[in-house]
Amino acid sequence: MANTKTLRSGGEILVEALKIHGVERVFCVPGESFLAAIDALAGADRAIETIVTRHEAGAANMAEAYGKLTAKPGICFVTRGPGASHAAIGIHTAAQDSTPMILFIGQVGSHMRQREAWQEVDYPAMFGGMAKWVVEIDRPERIPELVSRAFHVATSGRPGPVVVALPEDVLSDECETGDAQAYRRVAAHPGAQDMARLAAMIGESARPLVLVGGGGWTKAACRDFAHFVEAFDLPVAAGFRRQDILDNNHPNYIGHAGLGPSPKLVARIRNADLIIAVGGRLGETTTNGYTLFDLPRPAQRFVHVHADPNELGRVYQADLPINAGMPEFAAAAAALKPKGPTGWRARTPWSDEVKAARSAYEADQVPGPMPGRLDLGAVMMHLREVLPKDAILANGAGNYAIWVHKFHRYGGFRTQLAPTSGAMGYGLPAAISAKLHHPDREVICFAGDGCFLMSGQELATACQYKAGVVVLVVNNNMYGSIRAHQEREYPGRVFATTLENPDFPALARAYGAFGEKVEETAAFADAFARARAFSVEQKKPALLELVIDPEAITPSTTLTALRAAALKAGHG
Ligand SMILES: Cc1ncc(C[n+]2csc(CCOP(=O)(O)OP(=O)(O)O)c2C)c(N)n1
Ligand SMILES: [Mg+2]
């Protein structure tokens, strides 16, 4: 612990604190409001890599993705009002996705606070409903204490975002102060009685089912979780965009609940007599608009494991609520012994049901034909064949993501970066963050034509920092997801959803990236091989524009069919 008291600026004290708390990389767009912190980062450049992005949403999304990848707080620095406003999307995603993250914002000097000085914003008011904690530090002496608290709050219980505002003078003033020590994440451990009860409830059930999700997972926790489900031979469904907690090649993985879930999986979940919900909040997307379980008392026996006691009993009443962090729960679950000398792995009363559920999942992963010359289902099949198991797939929001979530088999923690918040523009910054963290792993970004242009300028960041990601832009010349809703609710009244797009490959090449257009299925494999080779050799991004037929709105229906069904139902 560096407690030698020398005169240091607030910026230096802050950067020292970041080093102490194990920060290896920060994402930022600079601003004159935190020059002293930037200068201190320059002094620490070898200890803390500073990634400068082209938009604060990019920086915030990269920090959020870092938090998802590492379970350590992703760190983002932005300037006052305008920077903070751009970065807000990362805070929202970190909140909904339960991702540890800290956003440091420059603030106007203390002597002019409360006058609505230039770019002044009241951050507790702005972020109060979104972040776990918002603080403005009023003296450099308090930086070690409050930054330590920020790390504790971001990582403890249900992880989430913290916002720290730093008035200009607090960063530039000098003082003598001691440093904190590295933070320690605080988590609840499940009680022995709870775990015994869980084992007993599994023993009493005929059709148990695990629904896994939420934040706070680590690689070790996922390994323990896999041991638990193997020992009891439990079928595991994943929550919306939480598909990488259990390797999708695992025989006990049976698919994901989410937007437009498989009807067979929904039926299985409804028909289960014991639900073990681990980690997730059981939000709107995972519960199919709160229709999956009876409210507030599910018909099935219900176990709910969550890191935040406030989530237990918030929507659903569980027979057995367990407040625990995911690593703590998974370790205790892995230690549970099922009945019998060799456990239940060989055969349980529900083993045939697990096999049937797995077969149904695999059958559901065979894409049917789709209109147009380029078949996205076939593209996904090719990727499943050629991508290594540890490839990371990132995406934002849009109907194109349905193909990714439905047909890809995520290879385990952490191979999925997808916002449960449904934020467009997330994929590219998340992919860049992943590539910076795992330069040896393949990182693929999926984006729609709409989604891509919400963060496409970060191709410049990828080029600058040699992040060789492969970007697949699925182009249907529209905000397709909204067009689909429009056809359902207002059939035939197409408005504000059509897009005229730039030449995506030319745009990519202008950044120094690889760019090619793919218009038919047969051309994809070779184009993808060229894109991959470029990204590896040049350590720069490669973009493929995948031109699909706008009719192909989901893997299972067309725009025309949606419209016809809505008209028949009397909408519009
Ligand atoms: C930041 C943000 N703005 C708006 C939306 C609403 N929205 C959800 S999907 C979508 C359209 C996505 O279009 P595109 O990326 O082209 O994908 P497509 O649905 O066409 O496959 C929109 C506008 C959102 N989810 N996030
Ligand atoms: Mg589109």
PDB file of N, CA, C and O and ligand atoms in Angstrom, residues 89 396-401 403 421-425 447-454 474-483 485 499 501 548 552-553, ligand 1:
ATOM      1  N   ILE A  89     -25.685   5.845 -22.917  1.00  0.00           N
ATOM      2  CA  ILE A  89     -26.158   4.528 -23.376  1.00  0.00           C
ATOM      3  C   ILE A  89     -25.372   3.385 -22.741  1.00  0.00           C
ATOM      4  O   ILE A  89     -25.926   2.326 -22.446  1.00  0.00           O
ATOM      5  N   GLY A 396     -25.631  -5.867 -31.862  1.00  0.00           N
ATOM      6  CA  GLY A 396     -26.467  -4.839 -31.233  1.00  0.00           C
ATOM      7  C   GLY A 396     -27.916  -5.287 -31.294  1.00  0.00           C
ATOM      8  O   GLY A 396     -28.228  -6.412 -30.921  1.00  0.00           O
ATOM      9  N   ALA A 397     -28.791  -4.410 -31.788  1.00  0.00           N
ATOM     10  CA  ALA A 397     -30.217  -4.766 -31.851  1.00  0.00           C
ATOM     11  C   ALA A 397     -30.720  -4.676 -33.280  1.00  0.00           C
ATOM     12  O   ALA A 397     -30.317  -3.809 -34.043  1.00  0.00           O
ATOM     13  N   GLY A 398     -31.615  -5.561 -33.619  1.00  0.00           N
ATOM     14  CA  GLY A 398     -32.196  -5.594 -34.961  1.00  0.00           C
ATOM     15  C   GLY A 398     -32.572  -7.027 -35.265  1.00  0.00           C
ATOM     16  O   GLY A 398     -32.113  -7.956 -34.594  1.00  0.00           O
ATOM     17  N   ASN A 399     -33.405  -7.212 -36.276  1.00  0.00           N
ATOM     18  CA  ASN A 399     -33.860  -8.581 -36.570  1.00  0.00           C
ATOM     19  C   ASN A 399     -32.737  -9.492 -37.046  1.00  0.00           C
ATOM     20  O   ASN A 399     -32.812 -10.699 -36.861  1.00  0.00           O
ATOM     21  N   TYR A 400     -31.682  -8.916 -37.623  1.00  0.00           N
ATOM     22  CA  TYR A 400     -30.539  -9.742 -38.054  1.00  0.00           C
ATOM     23  C   TYR A 400     -30.008 -10.585 -36.892  1.00  0.00           C
ATOM     24  O   TYR A 400     -29.512 -11.694 -37.080  1.00  0.00           O
ATOM     25  N   ALA A 401     -30.127 -10.043 -35.655  1.00  0.00           N
ATOM     26  CA  ALA A 401     -29.574 -10.739 -34.490  1.00  0.00           C
ATOM     27  C   ALA A 401     -30.334 -12.037 -34.197  1.00  0.00           C
ATOM     28  O   ALA A 401     -29.793 -12.941 -33.556  1.00  0.00           O
ATOM     29  N   TRP A 403     -31.057 -14.382 -36.225  1.00  0.00           N
ATOM     30  CA  TRP A 403     -30.323 -15.491 -36.862  1.00  0.00           C
ATOM     31  C   TRP A 403     -29.100 -15.872 -36.016  1.00  0.00           C
ATOM     32  O   TRP A 403     -28.806 -17.037 -35.835  1.00  0.00           O
ATOM     33  N   SER A 421     -30.126  -4.972 -23.005  1.00  0.00           N
ATOM     34  CA  SER A 421     -30.852  -3.695 -23.060  1.00  0.00           C
ATOM     35  C   SER A 421     -31.400  -3.418 -24.454  1.00  0.00           C
ATOM     36  O   SER A 421     -32.172  -2.481 -24.627  1.00  0.00           O
ATOM     37  N   GLY A 422     -30.978  -4.197 -25.446  1.00  0.00           N
ATOM     38  CA  GLY A 422     -31.453  -3.976 -26.813  1.00  0.00           C
ATOM     39  C   GLY A 422     -30.932  -2.694 -27.425  1.00  0.00           C
ATOM     40  O   GLY A 422     -31.625  -2.035 -28.204  1.00  0.00           O
ATOM     41  N   ALA A 423     -29.701  -2.343 -27.122  1.00  0.00           N
ATOM     42  CA  ALA A 423     -29.132  -1.094 -27.630  1.00  0.00           C
ATOM     43  C   ALA A 423     -28.521  -1.284 -29.015  1.00  0.00           C
ATOM     44  O   ALA A 423     -27.611  -2.091 -29.189  1.00  0.00           O
ATOM     45  N   MET A 424     -29.030  -0.541 -29.988  1.00  0.00           N
ATOM     46  CA  MET A 424     -28.387  -0.547 -31.303  1.00  0.00           C
ATOM     47  C   MET A 424     -26.998   0.086 -31.177  1.00  0.00           C
ATOM     48  O   MET A 424     -26.740   0.885 -30.283  1.00  0.00           O
ATOM     49  N   GLY A 425     -26.119  -0.287 -32.085  1.00  0.00           N
ATOM     50  CA  GLY A 425     -24.780   0.315 -32.119  1.00  0.00           C
ATOM     51  C   GLY A 425     -23.799  -0.323 -31.163  1.00  0.00           C
ATOM     52  O   GLY A 425     -22.650   0.103 -31.069  1.00  0.00           O
ATOM     53  N   ALA A 447     -23.951  -6.640 -37.414  1.00  0.00           N
ATOM     54  CA  ALA A 447     -24.710  -5.391 -37.308  1.00  0.00           C
ATOM     55  C   ALA A 447     -25.702  -5.336 -38.454  1.00  0.00           C
ATOM     56  O   ALA A 447     -25.443  -5.872 -39.537  1.00  0.00           O
ATOM     57  N   GLY A 448     -26.828  -4.676 -38.234  1.00  0.00           N
ATOM     58  CA  GLY A 448     -27.730  -4.385 -39.336  1.00  0.00           C
ATOM     59  C   GLY A 448     -27.234  -3.113 -40.012  1.00  0.00           C
ATOM     60  O   GLY A 448     -26.304  -2.454 -39.521  1.00  0.00           O
ATOM     61  N   ASP A 449     -27.849  -2.772 -41.130  1.00  0.00           N
ATOM     62  CA  ASP A 449     -27.454  -1.520 -41.794  1.00  0.00           C
ATOM     63  C   ASP A 449     -27.773  -0.336 -40.880  1.00  0.00           C
ATOM     64  O   ASP A 449     -27.009   0.637 -40.815  1.00  0.00           O
ATOM     65  N   GLY A 450     -28.878  -0.444 -40.116  1.00  0.00           N
ATOM     66  CA  GLY A 450     -29.197   0.620 -39.169  1.00  0.00           C
ATOM     67  C   GLY A 450     -28.231   0.624 -37.997  1.00  0.00           C
ATOM     68  O   GLY A 450     -27.639   1.641 -37.649  1.00  0.00           O
ATOM     69  N   CYS A 451     -28.061  -0.518 -37.404  1.00  0.00           N
ATOM     70  CA  CYS A 451     -27.212  -0.679 -36.230  1.00  0.00           C
ATOM     71  C   CYS A 451     -25.776  -0.218 -36.507  1.00  0.00           C
ATOM     72  O   CYS A 451     -25.167   0.497 -35.707  1.00  0.00           O
ATOM     73  N   PHE A 452     -25.240  -0.627 -37.648  1.00  0.00           N
ATOM     74  CA  PHE A 452     -23.835  -0.343 -37.936  1.00  0.00           C
ATOM     75  C   PHE A 452     -23.565   1.165 -37.961  1.00  0.00           C
ATOM     76  O   PHE A 452     -22.560   1.634 -37.427  1.00  0.00           O
ATOM     77  N   LEU A 453     -24.485   1.925 -38.550  1.00  0.00           N
ATOM     78  CA  LEU A 453     -24.198   3.365 -38.690  1.00  0.00           C
ATOM     79  C   LEU A 453     -24.397   4.130 -37.386  1.00  0.00           C
ATOM     80  O   LEU A 453     -24.169   5.332 -37.329  1.00  0.00           O
ATOM     81  N   MET A 454     -24.814   3.443 -36.328  1.00  0.00           N
ATOM     82  CA  MET A 454     -24.864   4.123 -35.027  1.00  0.00           C
ATOM     83  C   MET A 454     -23.501   4.113 -34.345  1.00  0.00           C
ATOM     84  O   MET A 454     -23.306   4.812 -33.357  1.00  0.00           O
ATOM     85  N   VAL A 474     -25.464  -6.776 -42.080  1.00  0.00           N
ATOM     86  CA  VAL A 474     -26.609  -7.399 -42.749  1.00  0.00           C
ATOM     87  C   VAL A 474     -27.507  -6.276 -43.274  1.00  0.00           C
ATOM     88  O   VAL A 474     -28.166  -5.579 -42.497  1.00  0.00           O
ATOM     89  N   ASN A 475     -27.485  -6.104 -44.595  1.00  0.00           N
ATOM     90  CA  ASN A 475     -28.162  -4.943 -45.178  1.00  0.00           C
ATOM     91  C   ASN A 475     -29.485  -5.323 -45.826  1.00  0.00           C
ATOM     92  O   ASN A 475     -29.526  -6.031 -46.820  1.00  0.00           O
ATOM     93  N   ASN A 476     -30.576  -4.824 -45.235  1.00  0.00           N
ATOM     94  CA  ASN A 476     -31.896  -4.969 -45.866  1.00  0.00           C
ATOM     95  C   ASN A 476     -32.504  -3.606 -46.166  1.00  0.00           C
ATOM     96  O   ASN A 476     -33.686  -3.480 -46.406  1.00  0.00           O
ATOM     97  N   ASN A 477     -31.664  -2.572 -46.112  1.00  0.00           N
ATOM     98  CA  ASN A 477     -32.088  -1.193 -46.403  1.00  0.00           C
ATOM     99  C   ASN A 477     -33.300  -0.743 -45.590  1.00  0.00           C
ATOM    100  O   ASN A 477     -34.195  -0.060 -46.092  1.00  0.00           O
ATOM    101  N   MET A 478     -33.300  -1.128 -44.360  1.00  0.00           N
ATOM    102  CA  MET A 478     -34.381  -0.635 -43.479  1.00  0.00           C
ATOM    103  C   MET A 478     -34.069  -0.931 -42.017  1.00  0.00           C
ATOM    104  O   MET A 478     -33.213  -1.760 -41.700  1.00  0.00           O
ATOM    105  N   TYR A 479     -34.781  -0.206 -41.168  1.00  0.00           N
ATOM    106  CA  TYR A 479     -34.835  -0.562 -39.757  1.00  0.00           C
ATOM    107  C   TYR A 479     -35.829  -1.716 -39.675  1.00  0.00           C
ATOM    108  O   TYR A 479     -37.004  -1.536 -39.335  1.00  0.00           O
ATOM    109  N   GLY A 480     -35.327  -2.900 -40.014  1.00  0.00           N
ATOM    110  CA  GLY A 480     -36.206  -4.031 -40.272  1.00  0.00           C
ATOM    111  C   GLY A 480     -37.057  -4.442 -39.083  1.00  0.00           C
ATOM    112  O   GLY A 480     -38.228  -4.781 -39.225  1.00  0.00           O
ATOM    113  N   SER A 481     -36.465  -4.403 -37.915  1.00  0.00           N
ATOM    114  CA  SER A 481     -37.184  -4.826 -36.729  1.00  0.00           C
ATOM    115  C   SER A 481     -38.429  -3.952 -36.516  1.00  0.00           C
ATOM    116  O   SER A 481     -39.519  -4.461 -36.199  1.00  0.00           O
ATOM    117  N   ILE A 482     -38.261  -2.653 -36.729  1.00  0.00           N
ATOM    118  CA  ILE A 482     -39.404  -1.739 -36.525  1.00  0.00           C
ATOM    119  C   ILE A 482     -40.410  -1.892 -37.667  1.00  0.00           C
ATOM    120  O   ILE A 482     -41.620  -1.819 -37.469  1.00  0.00           O
ATOM    121  N   ARG A 483     -39.881  -2.146 -38.863  1.00  0.00           N
ATOM    122  CA  ARG A 483     -40.776  -2.398 -39.992  1.00  0.00           C
ATOM    123  C   ARG A 483     -41.649  -3.631 -39.701  1.00  0.00           C
ATOM    124  O   ARG A 483     -42.853  -3.643 -40.000  1.00  0.00           O
ATOM    125  N   HIS A 485     -42.599  -4.719 -36.731  1.00  0.00           N
ATOM    126  CA  HIS A 485     -43.644  -4.298 -35.781  1.00  0.00           C
ATOM    127  C   HIS A 485     -44.719  -3.499 -36.510  1.00  0.00           C
ATOM    128  O   HIS A 485     -45.914  -3.642 -36.232  1.00  0.00           O
ATOM    129  N   LEU A 499     -34.417   2.869 -45.364  1.00  0.00           N
ATOM    130  CA  LEU A 499     -33.101   3.525 -45.314  1.00  0.00           C
ATOM    131  C   LEU A 499     -32.431   3.535 -46.688  1.00  0.00           C
ATOM    132  O   LEU A 499     -32.525   2.563 -47.437  1.00  0.00           O
ATOM    133  N   ASN A 501     -28.694   3.704 -47.996  1.00  0.00           N
ATOM    134  CA  ASN A 501     -27.413   3.463 -47.337  1.00  0.00           C
ATOM    135  C   ASN A 501     -26.215   3.884 -48.169  1.00  0.00           C
ATOM    136  O   ASN A 501     -26.285   3.933 -49.393  1.00  0.00           O
ATOM    137  N   ILE A 548     -29.256  -8.813 -48.036  1.00  0.00           N
ATOM    138  CA  ILE A 548     -30.334  -9.809 -47.961  1.00  0.00           C
ATOM    139  C   ILE A 548     -31.630  -9.234 -48.516  1.00  0.00           C
ATOM    140  O   ILE A 548     -31.794  -8.002 -48.620  1.00  0.00           O
ATOM    141  N   ALA A 552     -37.016 -11.240 -46.199  1.00  0.00           N
ATOM    142  CA  ALA A 552     -36.546 -12.212 -45.195  1.00  0.00           C
ATOM    143  C   ALA A 552     -36.423 -11.520 -43.843  1.00  0.00           C
ATOM    144  O   ALA A 552     -35.345 -11.199 -43.381  1.00  0.00           O
ATOM    145  N   ILE A 553     -37.541 -11.318 -43.194  1.00  0.00           N
ATOM    146  CA  ILE A 553     -37.559 -10.475 -41.989  1.00  0.00           C
ATOM    147  C   ILE A 553     -37.189 -11.242 -40.717  1.00  0.00           C
ATOM    148  O   ILE A 553     -36.671 -10.659 -39.764  1.00  0.00           O
TER     149      ILE A 553
HETATM  150  C1  LIG B   1     -30.306   2.958 -29.747  1.00  0.00           C
HETATM  151  C2  LIG B   1     -31.578   2.377 -30.246  1.00  0.00           C
HETATM  152  N1  LIG B   1     -32.394   3.128 -31.010  1.00  0.00           N
HETATM  153  C3  LIG B   1     -33.537   2.599 -31.493  1.00  0.00           C
HETATM  154  C4  LIG B   1     -33.900   1.318 -31.209  1.00  0.00           C
HETATM  155  C5  LIG B   1     -35.208   0.737 -31.762  1.00  0.00           C
HETATM  156  N2  LIG B   1     -34.848  -0.298 -32.761  1.00  0.00           N
HETATM  157  C6  LIG B   1     -34.739  -1.598 -32.432  1.00  0.00           C
HETATM  158  S1  LIG B   1     -34.288  -2.560 -33.712  1.00  0.00           S
HETATM  159  C7  LIG B   1     -34.264  -1.242 -34.761  1.00  0.00           C
HETATM  160  C8  LIG B   1     -33.910  -1.417 -36.206  1.00  0.00           C
HETATM  161  C9  LIG B   1     -32.604  -2.086 -36.436  1.00  0.00           C
HETATM  162  O1  LIG B   1     -32.282  -1.973 -37.785  1.00  0.00           O
HETATM  163  P1  LIG B   1     -31.086  -2.752 -38.408  1.00  0.00           P
HETATM  164  O2  LIG B   1     -29.874  -2.594 -37.591  1.00  0.00           O
HETATM  165  O3  LIG B   1     -30.963  -2.377 -39.850  1.00  0.00           O
HETATM  166  O4  LIG B   1     -31.503  -4.287 -38.249  1.00  0.00           O
HETATM  167  P2  LIG B   1     -32.713  -5.062 -38.966  1.00  0.00           P
HETATM  168  O5  LIG B   1     -33.823  -5.092 -37.970  1.00  0.00           O
HETATM  169  O6  LIG B   1     -33.052  -4.360 -40.220  1.00  0.00           O
HETATM  170  O7  LIG B   1     -32.165  -6.432 -39.201  1.00  0.00           O
HETATM  171  C10 LIG B   1     -34.594  -0.061 -34.091  1.00  0.00           C
HETATM  172  C11 LIG B   1     -34.669   1.274 -34.732  1.00  0.00           C
HETATM  173  C12 LIG B   1     -33.031   0.589 -30.360  1.00  0.00           C
HETATM  174  N3  LIG B   1     -33.304  -0.659 -29.978  1.00  0.00           N
HETATM  175  N4  LIG B   1     -31.869   1.130 -29.927  1.00  0.00           N
END
